XYZ file of C-alpha atoms in Angstrom:
431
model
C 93.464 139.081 69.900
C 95.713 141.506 72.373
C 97.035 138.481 74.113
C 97.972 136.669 70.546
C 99.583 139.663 69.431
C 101.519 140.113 72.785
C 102.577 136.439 72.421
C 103.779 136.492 68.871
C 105.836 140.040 68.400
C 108.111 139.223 70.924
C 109.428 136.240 68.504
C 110.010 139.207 65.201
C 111.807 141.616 67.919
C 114.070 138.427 68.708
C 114.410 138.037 64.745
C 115.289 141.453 63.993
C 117.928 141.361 66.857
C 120.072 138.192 65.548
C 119.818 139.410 61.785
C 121.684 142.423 63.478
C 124.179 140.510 65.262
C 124.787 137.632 62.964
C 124.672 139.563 59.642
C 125.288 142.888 60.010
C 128.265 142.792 63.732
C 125.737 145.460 64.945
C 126.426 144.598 69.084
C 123.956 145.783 71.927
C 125.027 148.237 74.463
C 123.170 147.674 77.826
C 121.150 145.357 75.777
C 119.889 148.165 73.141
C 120.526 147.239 69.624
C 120.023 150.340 67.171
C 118.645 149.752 63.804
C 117.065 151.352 60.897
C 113.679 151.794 60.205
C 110.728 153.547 57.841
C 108.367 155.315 59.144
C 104.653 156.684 57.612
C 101.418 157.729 59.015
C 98.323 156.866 57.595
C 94.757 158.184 57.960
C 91.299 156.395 58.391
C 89.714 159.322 55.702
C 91.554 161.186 53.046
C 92.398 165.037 54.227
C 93.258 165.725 57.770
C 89.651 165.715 58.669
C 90.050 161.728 59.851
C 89.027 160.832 63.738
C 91.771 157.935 63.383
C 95.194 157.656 62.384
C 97.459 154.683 62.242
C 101.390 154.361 62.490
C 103.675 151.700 60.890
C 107.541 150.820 62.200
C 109.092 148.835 59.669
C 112.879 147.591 60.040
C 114.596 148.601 57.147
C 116.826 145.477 55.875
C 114.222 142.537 57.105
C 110.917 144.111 56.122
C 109.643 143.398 59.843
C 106.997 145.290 61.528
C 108.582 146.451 64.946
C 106.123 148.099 65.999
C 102.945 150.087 65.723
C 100.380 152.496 66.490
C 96.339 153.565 66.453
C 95.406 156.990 68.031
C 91.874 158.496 67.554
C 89.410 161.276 68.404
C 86.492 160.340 70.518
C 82.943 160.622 68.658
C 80.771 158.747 70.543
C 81.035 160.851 73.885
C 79.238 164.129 74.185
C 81.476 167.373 73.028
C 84.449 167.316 75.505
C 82.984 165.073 78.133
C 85.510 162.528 78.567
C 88.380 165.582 77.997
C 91.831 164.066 78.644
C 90.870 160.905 80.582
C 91.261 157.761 78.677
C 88.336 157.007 76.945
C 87.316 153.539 75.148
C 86.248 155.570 71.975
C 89.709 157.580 71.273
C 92.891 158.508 72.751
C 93.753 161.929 71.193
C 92.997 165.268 71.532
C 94.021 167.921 68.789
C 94.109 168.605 65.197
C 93.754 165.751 62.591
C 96.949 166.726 61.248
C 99.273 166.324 64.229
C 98.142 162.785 64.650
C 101.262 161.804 62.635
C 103.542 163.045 64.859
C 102.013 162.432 67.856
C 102.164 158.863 66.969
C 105.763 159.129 65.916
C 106.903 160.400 69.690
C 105.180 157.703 71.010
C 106.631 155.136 69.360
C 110.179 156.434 69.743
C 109.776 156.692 73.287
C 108.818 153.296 74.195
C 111.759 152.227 71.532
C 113.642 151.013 74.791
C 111.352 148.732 76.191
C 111.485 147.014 73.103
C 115.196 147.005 73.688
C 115.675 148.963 70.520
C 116.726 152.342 69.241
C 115.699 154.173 66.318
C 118.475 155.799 65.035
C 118.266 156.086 61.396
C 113.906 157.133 60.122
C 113.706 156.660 56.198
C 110.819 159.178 55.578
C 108.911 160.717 52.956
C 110.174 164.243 53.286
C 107.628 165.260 56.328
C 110.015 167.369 58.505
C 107.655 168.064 61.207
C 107.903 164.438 62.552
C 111.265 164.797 62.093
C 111.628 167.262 64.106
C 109.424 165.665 66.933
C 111.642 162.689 66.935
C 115.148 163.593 66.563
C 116.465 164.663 69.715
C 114.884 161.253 71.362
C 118.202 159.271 72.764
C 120.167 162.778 72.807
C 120.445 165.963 70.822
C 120.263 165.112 66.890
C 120.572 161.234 67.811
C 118.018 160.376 64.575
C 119.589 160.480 61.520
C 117.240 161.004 58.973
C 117.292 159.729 55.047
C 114.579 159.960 52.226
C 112.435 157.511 50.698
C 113.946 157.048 47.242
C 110.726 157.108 45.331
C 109.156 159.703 46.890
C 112.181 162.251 46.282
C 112.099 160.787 42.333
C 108.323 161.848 42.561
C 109.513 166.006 43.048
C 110.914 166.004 39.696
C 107.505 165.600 37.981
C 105.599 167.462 40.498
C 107.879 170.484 40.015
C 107.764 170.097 35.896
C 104.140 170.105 35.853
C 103.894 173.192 38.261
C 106.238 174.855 36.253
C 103.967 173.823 32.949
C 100.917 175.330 34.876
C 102.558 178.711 36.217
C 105.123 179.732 33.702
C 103.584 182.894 31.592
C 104.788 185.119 28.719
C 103.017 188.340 27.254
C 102.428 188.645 23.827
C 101.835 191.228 21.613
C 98.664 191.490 19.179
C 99.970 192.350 15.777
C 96.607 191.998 14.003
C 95.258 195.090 13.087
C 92.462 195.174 15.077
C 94.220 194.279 18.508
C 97.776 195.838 17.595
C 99.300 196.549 20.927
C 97.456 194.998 23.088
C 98.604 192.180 25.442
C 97.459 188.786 26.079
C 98.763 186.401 28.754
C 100.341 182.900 27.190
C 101.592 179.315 28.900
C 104.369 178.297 26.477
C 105.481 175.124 28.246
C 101.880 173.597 28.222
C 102.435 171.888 24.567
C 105.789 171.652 25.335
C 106.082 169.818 28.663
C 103.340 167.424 28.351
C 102.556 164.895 31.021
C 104.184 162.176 28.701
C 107.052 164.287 28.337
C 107.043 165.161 32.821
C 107.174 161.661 33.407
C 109.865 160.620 30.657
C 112.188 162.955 32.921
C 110.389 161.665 36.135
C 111.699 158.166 34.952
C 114.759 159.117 34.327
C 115.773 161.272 37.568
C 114.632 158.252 39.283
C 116.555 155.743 37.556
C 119.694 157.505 38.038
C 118.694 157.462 41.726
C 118.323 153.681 41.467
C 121.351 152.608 39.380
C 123.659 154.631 41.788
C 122.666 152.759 45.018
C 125.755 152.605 47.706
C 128.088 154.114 45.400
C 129.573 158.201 45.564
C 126.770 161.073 45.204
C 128.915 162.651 42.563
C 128.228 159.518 39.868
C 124.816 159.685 40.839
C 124.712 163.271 40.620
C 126.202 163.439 37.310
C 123.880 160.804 36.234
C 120.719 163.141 36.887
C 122.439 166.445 35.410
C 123.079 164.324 31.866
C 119.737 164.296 30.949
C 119.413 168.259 31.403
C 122.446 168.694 29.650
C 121.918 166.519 27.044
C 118.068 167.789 26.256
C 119.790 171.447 26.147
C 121.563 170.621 23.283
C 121.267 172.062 20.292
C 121.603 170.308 16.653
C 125.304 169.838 17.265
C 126.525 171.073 20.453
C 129.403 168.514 21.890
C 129.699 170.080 25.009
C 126.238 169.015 25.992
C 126.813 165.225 26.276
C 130.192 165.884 28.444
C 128.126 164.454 31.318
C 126.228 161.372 28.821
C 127.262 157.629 30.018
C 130.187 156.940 27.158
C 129.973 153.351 25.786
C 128.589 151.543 23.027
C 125.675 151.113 24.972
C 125.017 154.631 26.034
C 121.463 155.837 25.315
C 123.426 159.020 24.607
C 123.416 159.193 20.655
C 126.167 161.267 20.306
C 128.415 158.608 22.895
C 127.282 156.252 20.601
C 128.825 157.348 17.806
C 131.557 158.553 18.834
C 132.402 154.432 20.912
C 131.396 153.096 17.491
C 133.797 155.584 15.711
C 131.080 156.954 13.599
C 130.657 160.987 12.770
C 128.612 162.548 15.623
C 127.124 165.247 14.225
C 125.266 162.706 11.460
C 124.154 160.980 14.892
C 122.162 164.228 16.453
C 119.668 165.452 13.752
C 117.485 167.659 16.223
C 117.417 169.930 19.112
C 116.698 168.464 22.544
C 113.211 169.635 24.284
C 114.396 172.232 26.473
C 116.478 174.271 23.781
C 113.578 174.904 22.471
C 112.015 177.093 25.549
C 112.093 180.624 26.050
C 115.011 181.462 28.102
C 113.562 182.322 31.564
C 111.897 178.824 31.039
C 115.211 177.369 30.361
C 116.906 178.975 33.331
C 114.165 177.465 35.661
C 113.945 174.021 34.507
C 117.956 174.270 35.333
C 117.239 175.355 38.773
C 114.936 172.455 39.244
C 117.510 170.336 38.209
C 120.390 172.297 40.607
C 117.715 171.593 43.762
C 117.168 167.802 42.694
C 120.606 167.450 42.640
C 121.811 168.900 45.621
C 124.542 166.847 47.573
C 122.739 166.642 50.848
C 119.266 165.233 49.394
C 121.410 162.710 47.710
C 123.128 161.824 50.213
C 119.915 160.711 52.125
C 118.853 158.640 49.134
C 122.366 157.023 48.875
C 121.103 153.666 50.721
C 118.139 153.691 48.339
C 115.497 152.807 51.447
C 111.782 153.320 50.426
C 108.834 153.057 51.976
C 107.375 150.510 49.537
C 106.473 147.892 52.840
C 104.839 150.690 54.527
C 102.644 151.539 51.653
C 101.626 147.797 51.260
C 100.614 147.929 55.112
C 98.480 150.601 54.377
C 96.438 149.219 51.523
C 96.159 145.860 53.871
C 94.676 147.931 56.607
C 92.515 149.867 54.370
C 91.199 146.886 52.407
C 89.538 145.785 55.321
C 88.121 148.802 56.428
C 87.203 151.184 53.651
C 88.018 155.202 54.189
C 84.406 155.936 52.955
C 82.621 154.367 55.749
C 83.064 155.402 59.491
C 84.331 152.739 61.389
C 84.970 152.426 65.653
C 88.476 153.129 67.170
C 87.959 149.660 68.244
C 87.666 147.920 65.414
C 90.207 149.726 63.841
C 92.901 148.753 66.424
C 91.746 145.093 65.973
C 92.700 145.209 62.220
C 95.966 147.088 62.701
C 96.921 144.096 65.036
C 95.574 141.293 62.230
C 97.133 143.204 59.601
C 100.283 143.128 61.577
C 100.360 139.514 62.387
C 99.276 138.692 58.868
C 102.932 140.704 57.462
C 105.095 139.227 59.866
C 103.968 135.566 60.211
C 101.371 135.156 57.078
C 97.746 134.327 56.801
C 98.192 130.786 58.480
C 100.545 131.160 60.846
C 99.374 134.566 62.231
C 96.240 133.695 62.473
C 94.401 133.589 66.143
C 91.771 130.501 65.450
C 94.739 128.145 64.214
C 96.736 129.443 67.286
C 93.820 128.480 69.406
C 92.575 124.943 67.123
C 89.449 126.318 66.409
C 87.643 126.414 63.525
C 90.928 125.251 61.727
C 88.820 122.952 59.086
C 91.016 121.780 56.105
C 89.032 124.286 53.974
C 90.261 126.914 56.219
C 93.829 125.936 55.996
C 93.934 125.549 52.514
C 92.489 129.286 51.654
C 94.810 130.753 54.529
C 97.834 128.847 52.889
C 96.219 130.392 49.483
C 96.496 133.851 50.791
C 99.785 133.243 51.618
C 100.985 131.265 48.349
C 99.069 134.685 46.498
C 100.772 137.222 48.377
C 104.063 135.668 47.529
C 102.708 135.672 43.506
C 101.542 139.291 43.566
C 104.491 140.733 45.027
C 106.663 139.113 42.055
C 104.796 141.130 39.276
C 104.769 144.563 38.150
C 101.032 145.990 37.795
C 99.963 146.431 34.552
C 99.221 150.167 33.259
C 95.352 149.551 33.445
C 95.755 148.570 36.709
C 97.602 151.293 37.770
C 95.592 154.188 36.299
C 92.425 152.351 37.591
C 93.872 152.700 41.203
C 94.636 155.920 40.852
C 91.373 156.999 39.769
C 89.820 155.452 42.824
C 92.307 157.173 44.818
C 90.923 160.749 43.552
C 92.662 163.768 43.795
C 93.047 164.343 47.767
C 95.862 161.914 47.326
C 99.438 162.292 46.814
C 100.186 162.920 43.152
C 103.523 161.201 41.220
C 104.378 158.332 38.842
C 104.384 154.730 40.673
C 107.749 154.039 41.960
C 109.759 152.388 38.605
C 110.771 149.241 39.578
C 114.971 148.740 37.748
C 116.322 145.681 37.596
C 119.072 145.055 40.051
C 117.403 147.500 43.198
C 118.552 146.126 46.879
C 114.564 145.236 48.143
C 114.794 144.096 52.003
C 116.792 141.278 52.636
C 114.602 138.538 53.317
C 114.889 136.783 56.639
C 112.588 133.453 57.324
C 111.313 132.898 61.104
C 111.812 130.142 63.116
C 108.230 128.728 62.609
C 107.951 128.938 59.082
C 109.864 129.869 55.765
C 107.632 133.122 55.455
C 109.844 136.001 54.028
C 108.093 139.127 54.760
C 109.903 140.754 51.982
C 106.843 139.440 49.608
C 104.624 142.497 50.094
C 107.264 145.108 49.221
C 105.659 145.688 45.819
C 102.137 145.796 46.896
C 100.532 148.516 47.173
């Protein structure tokens, strides 16, 4: 499988190299091209108590793998026998939790021999690999911008904490407990997780709808809803920052586009009028942080990490986190898993490569797979599916609304291989 794997990638890195040239006037210097790519770590078992960890690099525009990465702890040998000489069990030595960025300096440093440079690492807000990586090709060489979804992900995280933390004291007046105090969580009725992800949706759809144009529109696209849920019954000054337009969601726009009285329009309060004013002023300082320039600006391309995230449900499909599995037989999958991205179930494969085994009924459920993957990526997953998943997740993993999915988003620009009319942006929404 090494030698099929050696044979084939050289074919993508030639790919990802003319889609530079041809489409984007991006010209080689000493015969390095720099491009863009996403970059996330995955473990073999939830927690960083996993012997194995596993590293994607995905090009950013294509939806290519480039290149990638198993390290893992030895368990078979006895305690610290085979110390730092390579052993067939594991290469790495250290905490669980640095395997991520071990793998990420490795894979920037042999970016060369691939006759590539990283410069620009869409990433999911870890600044520790970040850190490990950026001064590769020279000091701050590695430009670093944010996976769109995951930044739309803080503003429900931080609603719900706030929910959860924010107290007020209250005063018995009964007469039995006059005067004494009891500790009370306001914002628990108020900011319910319907309401958290009604605002989660929306900061992320302003991200969305404000791809590759100026931060301020998309920054004044986020700071509307605040404003406008901070009205009172008729406060004008609210909506200043409300999409005008017949066809602004804004009622108060609305009206006044269809030359209709405003104040008839806006009968109640918004949601956050109604919170005690310390409440208020924090829910305004999540909104200043969210809206910051320089996060922005690191969303403007609107990269994600969608592909990655497919990769990883792939890899872990075929070897479940539950069970223990060999460093091995790990490595084997990442390379099948890699193969099967790039080239698709038929033409990656190693027995039709090799004419073995290739019976018709083999062909036709490989060109199934490949027909399906195309199919699954084209549909949104349905709300069952979705809550289903994330109850078989459990609560070790990351917490957030799935990634809303607006018509009109830039996904990878699709970019068919000389064998075959695969695009590889099909598994984008899986996963």
């Amino acid at each position: 499988m090494e030698g099929h794997y050696t044979e084939l990638m050289p074919t993508i890195h030639q790919t990802v190299t003319r889609y530079y040239r041809e489409e984007l006037g991006v010209l080689p210097v000493d015969n390095i091209i720099p491009i863009e790519v996403s970059y996330d770590g995955t473990y073999a078992k939830r927690g960083f108590r996993s012997l194995h960890a596993m590293g994607y690099l995905v090009e950013v525009y294509t939806g290519y793998i480039i290149d990638r990465l198993v390290i893992g702890k030895c368990s078979v040998c006895p305690r610290k026998a085979c110390g730092m000489q390579v052993c067939p069990h594991g290469n790495y030595i250290g905490s669980s939790g640095g395997m991520e960025v071990q793998i990420a300096k490795i894979l920037w440093g042999r970016s060369r021999d691939l006759e590539f440079e990283y410069n620009v690492m869409v990433a999911d807000g870890d600044a520790s690999t970040y850190n490990a990586i950026k001064d590769t090709y020279g000091r701050s060489s590695v430009v670093k911008e944010m996976c769109a979804n995951h930044v739309g992900k803080r503003m429900k995280t931080r609603l719900l904490k706030l929910a959860s933390t924010f107290t007020q004291n209250t005063t018995f007046m009964s007469r039995r407990r006059r005067g004494q105090v009891r500790k009370t969580y306001p914002l628990k009725k108020l900011l319910t997780e319907s309401v958290v992800n009604r605002f989660s949706n929306y900061y992320i759809s302003a991200i969305h709808s404000c791809i590759g144009t100026a931060v301020v529109g998309m920054q004044s696209r986020i700071l509307a809803a605040f404003h406008h849920y901070s009205a009172y019954v008729f406060s004008p000054h609210h909506h200043d920052f409300c999409p005008p337009g017949e066809g602004s969601w804004c009622k108060y726009q609305k009206a006044l586009a269809c030359g209709e009285d405003p104040s008839r329009a806006i009968q109640e309060p918004g949601i956050f009028s109604t919170f005690p004013f310390d409440a208020r002023k924090e829910v305004e300082k999540i909104y200043s942080d969210l809206s910051d320039v320089t996060l922005l600006e690191k969303c403007q391309k609107g990269h994600t990490q969608k592909v990655n995230e497919s990769l990883h449900s792939k890899l872990w499909s075929k070897v479940a986190k539950h069970k223990y599995h060999g460093h091995e037989r790990i490595v084997f999958l990442a390379r099948v898993t890699t193969l099967d991205h790039n080239l698709g179930s038929e033409e990656g494969s190693l027995l039709c490569s090799l004419g073995v085994g290739t019976s018709d009924e083999c062909l036709r459920v490989l060109r199934f797979q490949d027909s399906e993957s195309f199919r699954v990526a084209s549909c949104n997953p349905k709300p069952r599916q979705q809550s289903e998943e994330a109850e078989d997740v459990g609560p070790e993993y990351a917490a957030g609304p799935p990634p809303l999915r607006c018509v009109g988003y830039p996904s990878g620009t699709p970019v068919p291989l000389p064998s075959m009319g695969c695009c590889v942006t099909r598994g984008e929404g899986v996963g």
